[in-house]
Coordinates of C-alpha atoms in Angstrom, one line a residue:
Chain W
X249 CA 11.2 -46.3 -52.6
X250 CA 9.7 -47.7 -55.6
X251 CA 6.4 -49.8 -55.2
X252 CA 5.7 -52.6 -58.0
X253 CA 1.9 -53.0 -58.7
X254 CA 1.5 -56.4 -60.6
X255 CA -1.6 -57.0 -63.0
X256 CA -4.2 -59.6 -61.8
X257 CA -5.5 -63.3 -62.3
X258 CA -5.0 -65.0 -65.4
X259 CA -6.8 -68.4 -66.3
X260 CA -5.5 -69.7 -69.5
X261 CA -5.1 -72.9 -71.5
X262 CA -2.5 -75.1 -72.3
X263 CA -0.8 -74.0 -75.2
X264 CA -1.8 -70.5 -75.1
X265 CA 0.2 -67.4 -73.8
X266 CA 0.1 -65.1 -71.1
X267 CA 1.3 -61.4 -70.7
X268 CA 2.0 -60.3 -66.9
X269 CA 2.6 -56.5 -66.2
X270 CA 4.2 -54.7 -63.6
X271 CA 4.6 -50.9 -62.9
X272 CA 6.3 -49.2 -61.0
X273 CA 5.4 -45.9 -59.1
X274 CA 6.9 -43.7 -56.0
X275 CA 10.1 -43.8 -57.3
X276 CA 12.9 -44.1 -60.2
X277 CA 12.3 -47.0 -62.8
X278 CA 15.8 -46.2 -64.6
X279 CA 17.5 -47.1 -61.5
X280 CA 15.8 -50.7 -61.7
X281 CA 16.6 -54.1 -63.2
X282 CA 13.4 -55.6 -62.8
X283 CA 13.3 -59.5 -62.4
X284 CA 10.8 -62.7 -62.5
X285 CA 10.1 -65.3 -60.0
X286 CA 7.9 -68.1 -60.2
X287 CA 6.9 -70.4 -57.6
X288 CA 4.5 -73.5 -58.1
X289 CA 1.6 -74.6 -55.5
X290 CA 3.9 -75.8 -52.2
X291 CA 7.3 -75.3 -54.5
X292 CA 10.4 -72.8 -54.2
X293 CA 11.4 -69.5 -55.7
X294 CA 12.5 -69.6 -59.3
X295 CA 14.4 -66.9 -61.0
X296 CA 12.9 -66.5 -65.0
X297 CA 14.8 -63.9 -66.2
X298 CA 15.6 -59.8 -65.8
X299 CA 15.8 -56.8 -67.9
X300 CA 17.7 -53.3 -67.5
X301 CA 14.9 -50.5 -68.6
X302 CA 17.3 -48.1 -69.5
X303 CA 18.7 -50.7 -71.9
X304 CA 15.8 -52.5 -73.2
X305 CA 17.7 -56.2 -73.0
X306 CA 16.1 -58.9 -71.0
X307 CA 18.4 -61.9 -70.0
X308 CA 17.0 -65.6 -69.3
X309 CA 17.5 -68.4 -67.3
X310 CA 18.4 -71.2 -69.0
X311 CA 15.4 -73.3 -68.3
X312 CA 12.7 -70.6 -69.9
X313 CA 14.9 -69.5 -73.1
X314 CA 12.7 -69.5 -76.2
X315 CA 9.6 -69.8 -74.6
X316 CA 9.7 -66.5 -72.0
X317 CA 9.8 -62.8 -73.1
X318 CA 10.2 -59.9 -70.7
X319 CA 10.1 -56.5 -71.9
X320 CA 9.8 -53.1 -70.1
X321 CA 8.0 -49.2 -71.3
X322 CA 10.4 -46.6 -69.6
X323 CA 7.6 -44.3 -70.8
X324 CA 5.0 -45.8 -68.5
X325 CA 7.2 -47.3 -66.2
X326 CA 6.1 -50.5 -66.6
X327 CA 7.3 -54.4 -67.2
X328 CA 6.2 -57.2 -69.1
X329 CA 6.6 -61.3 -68.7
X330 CA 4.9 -63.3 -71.3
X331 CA 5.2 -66.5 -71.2
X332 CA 4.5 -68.9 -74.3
X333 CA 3.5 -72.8 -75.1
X334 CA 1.6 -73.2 -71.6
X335 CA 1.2 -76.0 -70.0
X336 CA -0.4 -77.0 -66.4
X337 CA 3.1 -77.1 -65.2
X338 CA 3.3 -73.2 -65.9
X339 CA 0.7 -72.9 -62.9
X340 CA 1.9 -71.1 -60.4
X341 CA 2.2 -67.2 -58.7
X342 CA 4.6 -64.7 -60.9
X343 CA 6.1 -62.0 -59.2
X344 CA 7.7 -58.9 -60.4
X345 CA 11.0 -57.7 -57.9
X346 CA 13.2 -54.6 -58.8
X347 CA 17.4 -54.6 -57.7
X348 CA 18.9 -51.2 -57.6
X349 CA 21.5 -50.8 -60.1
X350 CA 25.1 -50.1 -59.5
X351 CA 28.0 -49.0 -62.4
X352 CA 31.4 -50.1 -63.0
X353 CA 33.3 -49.0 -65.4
X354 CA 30.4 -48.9 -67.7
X355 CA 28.6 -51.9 -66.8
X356 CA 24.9 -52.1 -64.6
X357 CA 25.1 -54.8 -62.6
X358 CA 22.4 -55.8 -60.4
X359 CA 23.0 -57.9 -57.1
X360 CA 19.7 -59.0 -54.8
X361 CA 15.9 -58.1 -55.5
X362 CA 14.8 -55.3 -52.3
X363 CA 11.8 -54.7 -54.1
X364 CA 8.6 -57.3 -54.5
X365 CA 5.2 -57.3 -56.1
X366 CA 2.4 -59.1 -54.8
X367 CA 2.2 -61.5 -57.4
X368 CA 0.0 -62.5 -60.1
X369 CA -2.0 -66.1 -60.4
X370 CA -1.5 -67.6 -63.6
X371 CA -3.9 -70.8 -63.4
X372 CA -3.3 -72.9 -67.0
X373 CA -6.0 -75.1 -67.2
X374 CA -8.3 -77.2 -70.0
Chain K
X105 CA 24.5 -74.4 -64.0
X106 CA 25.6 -73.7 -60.3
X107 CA 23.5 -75.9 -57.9
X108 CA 22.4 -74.4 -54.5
X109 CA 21.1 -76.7 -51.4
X110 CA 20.0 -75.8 -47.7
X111 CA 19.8 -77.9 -45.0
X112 CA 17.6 -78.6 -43.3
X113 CA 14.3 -78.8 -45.2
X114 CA 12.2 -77.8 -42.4
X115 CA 12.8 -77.0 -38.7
X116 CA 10.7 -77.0 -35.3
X117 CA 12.2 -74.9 -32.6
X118 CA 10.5 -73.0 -29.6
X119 CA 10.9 -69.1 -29.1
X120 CA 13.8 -68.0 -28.3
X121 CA 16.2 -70.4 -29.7
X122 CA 18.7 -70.0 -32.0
X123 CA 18.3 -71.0 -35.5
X124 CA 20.7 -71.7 -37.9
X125 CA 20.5 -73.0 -41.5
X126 CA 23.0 -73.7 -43.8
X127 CA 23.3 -73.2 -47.7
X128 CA 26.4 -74.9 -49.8
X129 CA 26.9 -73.8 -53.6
X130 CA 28.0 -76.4 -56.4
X131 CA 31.0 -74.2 -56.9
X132 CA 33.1 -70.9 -55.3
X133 CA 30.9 -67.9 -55.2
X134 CA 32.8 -65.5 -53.4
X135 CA 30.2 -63.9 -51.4
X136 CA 27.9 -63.3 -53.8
X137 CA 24.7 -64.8 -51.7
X138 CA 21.5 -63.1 -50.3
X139 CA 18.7 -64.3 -48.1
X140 CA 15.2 -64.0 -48.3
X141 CA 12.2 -64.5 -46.0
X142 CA 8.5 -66.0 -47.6
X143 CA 6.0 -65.5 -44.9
X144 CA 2.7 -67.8 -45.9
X145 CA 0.9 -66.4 -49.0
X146 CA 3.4 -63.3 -49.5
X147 CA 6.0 -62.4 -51.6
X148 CA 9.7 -62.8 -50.3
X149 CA 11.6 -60.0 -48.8
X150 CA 15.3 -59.5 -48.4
X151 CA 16.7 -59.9 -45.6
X152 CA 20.7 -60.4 -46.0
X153 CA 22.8 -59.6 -49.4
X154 CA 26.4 -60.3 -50.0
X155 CA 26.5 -62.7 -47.5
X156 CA 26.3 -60.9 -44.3
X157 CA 25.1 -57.5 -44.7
X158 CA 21.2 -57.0 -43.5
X159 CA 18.9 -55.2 -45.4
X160 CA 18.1 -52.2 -43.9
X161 CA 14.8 -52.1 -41.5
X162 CA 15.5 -55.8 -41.0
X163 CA 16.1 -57.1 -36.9
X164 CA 19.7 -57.2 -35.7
X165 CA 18.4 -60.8 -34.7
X166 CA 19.1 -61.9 -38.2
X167 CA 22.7 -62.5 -39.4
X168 CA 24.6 -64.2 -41.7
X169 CA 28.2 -65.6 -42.8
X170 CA 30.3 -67.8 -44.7
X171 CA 32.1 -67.2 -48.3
X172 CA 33.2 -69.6 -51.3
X173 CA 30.9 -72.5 -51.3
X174 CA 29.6 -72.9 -47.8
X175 CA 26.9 -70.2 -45.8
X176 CA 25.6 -69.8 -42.8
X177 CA 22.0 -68.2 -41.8
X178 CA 20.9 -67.6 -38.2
X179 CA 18.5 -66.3 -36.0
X180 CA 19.7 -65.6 -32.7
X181 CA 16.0 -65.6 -30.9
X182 CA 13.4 -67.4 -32.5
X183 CA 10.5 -65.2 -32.1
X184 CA 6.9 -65.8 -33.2
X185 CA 7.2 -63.7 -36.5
X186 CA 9.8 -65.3 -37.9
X187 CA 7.7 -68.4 -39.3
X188 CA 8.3 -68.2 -42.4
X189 CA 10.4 -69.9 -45.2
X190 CA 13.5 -68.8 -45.5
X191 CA 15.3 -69.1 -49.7
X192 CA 19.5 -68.8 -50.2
X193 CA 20.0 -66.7 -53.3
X194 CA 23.3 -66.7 -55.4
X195 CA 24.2 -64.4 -58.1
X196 CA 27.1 -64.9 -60.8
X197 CA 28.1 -60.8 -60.4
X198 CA 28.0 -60.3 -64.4
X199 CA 26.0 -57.6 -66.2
X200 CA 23.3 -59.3 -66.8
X201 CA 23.8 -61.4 -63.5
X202 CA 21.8 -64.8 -63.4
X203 CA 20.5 -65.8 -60.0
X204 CA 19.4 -69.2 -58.5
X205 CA 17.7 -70.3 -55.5
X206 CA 18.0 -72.8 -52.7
X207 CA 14.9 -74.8 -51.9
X208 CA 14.2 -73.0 -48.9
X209 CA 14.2 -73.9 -45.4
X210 CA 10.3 -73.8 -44.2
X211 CA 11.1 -72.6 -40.1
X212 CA 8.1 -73.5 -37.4
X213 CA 7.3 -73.1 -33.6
X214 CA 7.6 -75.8 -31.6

């Protein structure tokens, strides 16, 4: 099965960006959708967005739309968040999770995420 | 924007009790709903997808049920390594799905 290695610690300031990689190894990337989830000090999960590799076309949730970008290299098997216009609130643990992909009738869908990084700290501080 | 809630917030229950926690959607989601585990300082792991199916690997002592709008998680024996908090997930089942998550339940010894 694949395993998702996630880049490490970032400490940046408010208003800057940040640029969070994940790559995959033992296993098939192009059978992925790889997804974000943020959680906060003491909060909940919170979905950010997926992408398809094979396709190259990221989707958002609604919440992080204009100010999130998540991008993936089939080449090096690897995924990219960045996440723009930080502010303290964006403090918090970022994880990577990959959903095997299924086909209907020429669609990928993508239903749960089996698959977890151990999650980057992204610290946004003055 | 469907809206997910679980109930309770947090439990306290010795081992070997049966647990149950409950997750209501805004609106009908079929049975598009999966459960995670968090354990302290680690990343969730599935446990239960499309309702009631478990994961693969995961103890028969973990089940859940329910369709439409209302869900049911349950642990039929509390055991030590299930502290944990435990997330409802729904997905909308369109290519690209979007997916949103309950608060969580956090789950403790007594």
């Amino acid at each position: 099965q694949v395993q998702l290695v996630q880049s490490g610690a970032e400490v940046k300031k408010p208003g800057s960006s940040v640029k969070v990689s994940c790559k995959a190894s033992g296993g098939t990337f192009s059978s992925y959708a790889i997804s974000w989830v943020r959680q906060a000090p003491g909060q909940g999960l919170e979905w950010m967005g997926g992408i398809i590799p094979i396709f190259g076309t990221a989707n958002y949730a609604q919440k992080f739309q204009g100010r999130v970008t998540i991008t993936a290299d089939e080449s090096t098997s690897t995924a990219y968040m960045e996440l723009s216009s930080l502010r303290s609130e964006d403090t918090a643990v970022y994880y990577c999770a990959g959903g095997g992909l299924s086909q209907t009738k020429g669609a990928y869908y993508y239903y749960y995420m089996d698959v977890w990084g151990k999650g980057t700290t992204v610290t946004v501080s003055s | 924007d469907i809206q997910m809630t679980q109930s309770p917030s947090s439990l306290s229950a010795s081992v070997g009790d049966r647990v149950t926690i409950t997750c209501q959607a805004s609106q009908d989601i079929s049975n598009y709903l999966n459960w995670y585990q968090q354990k302290p300082g680690k990343a969730p792991k599935l446990l239960i997808y499309d309702a009631s199916n478990l994961e693969t690997g995961v103890p028969s002592r973990f089940s859940g049920s329910g369709s439409g709008t209302d869900f049911t998680f349950t642990i039929s024996s509390l055991q030590p390594e299930d502290i944990a908090t435990y997330y409802c997930q729904q997905y909308d089942n369109l290519p690209p799905p979007i997916f949103t998550f309950g608060p969580g339940t956090k789950v403790d010894i007594k």
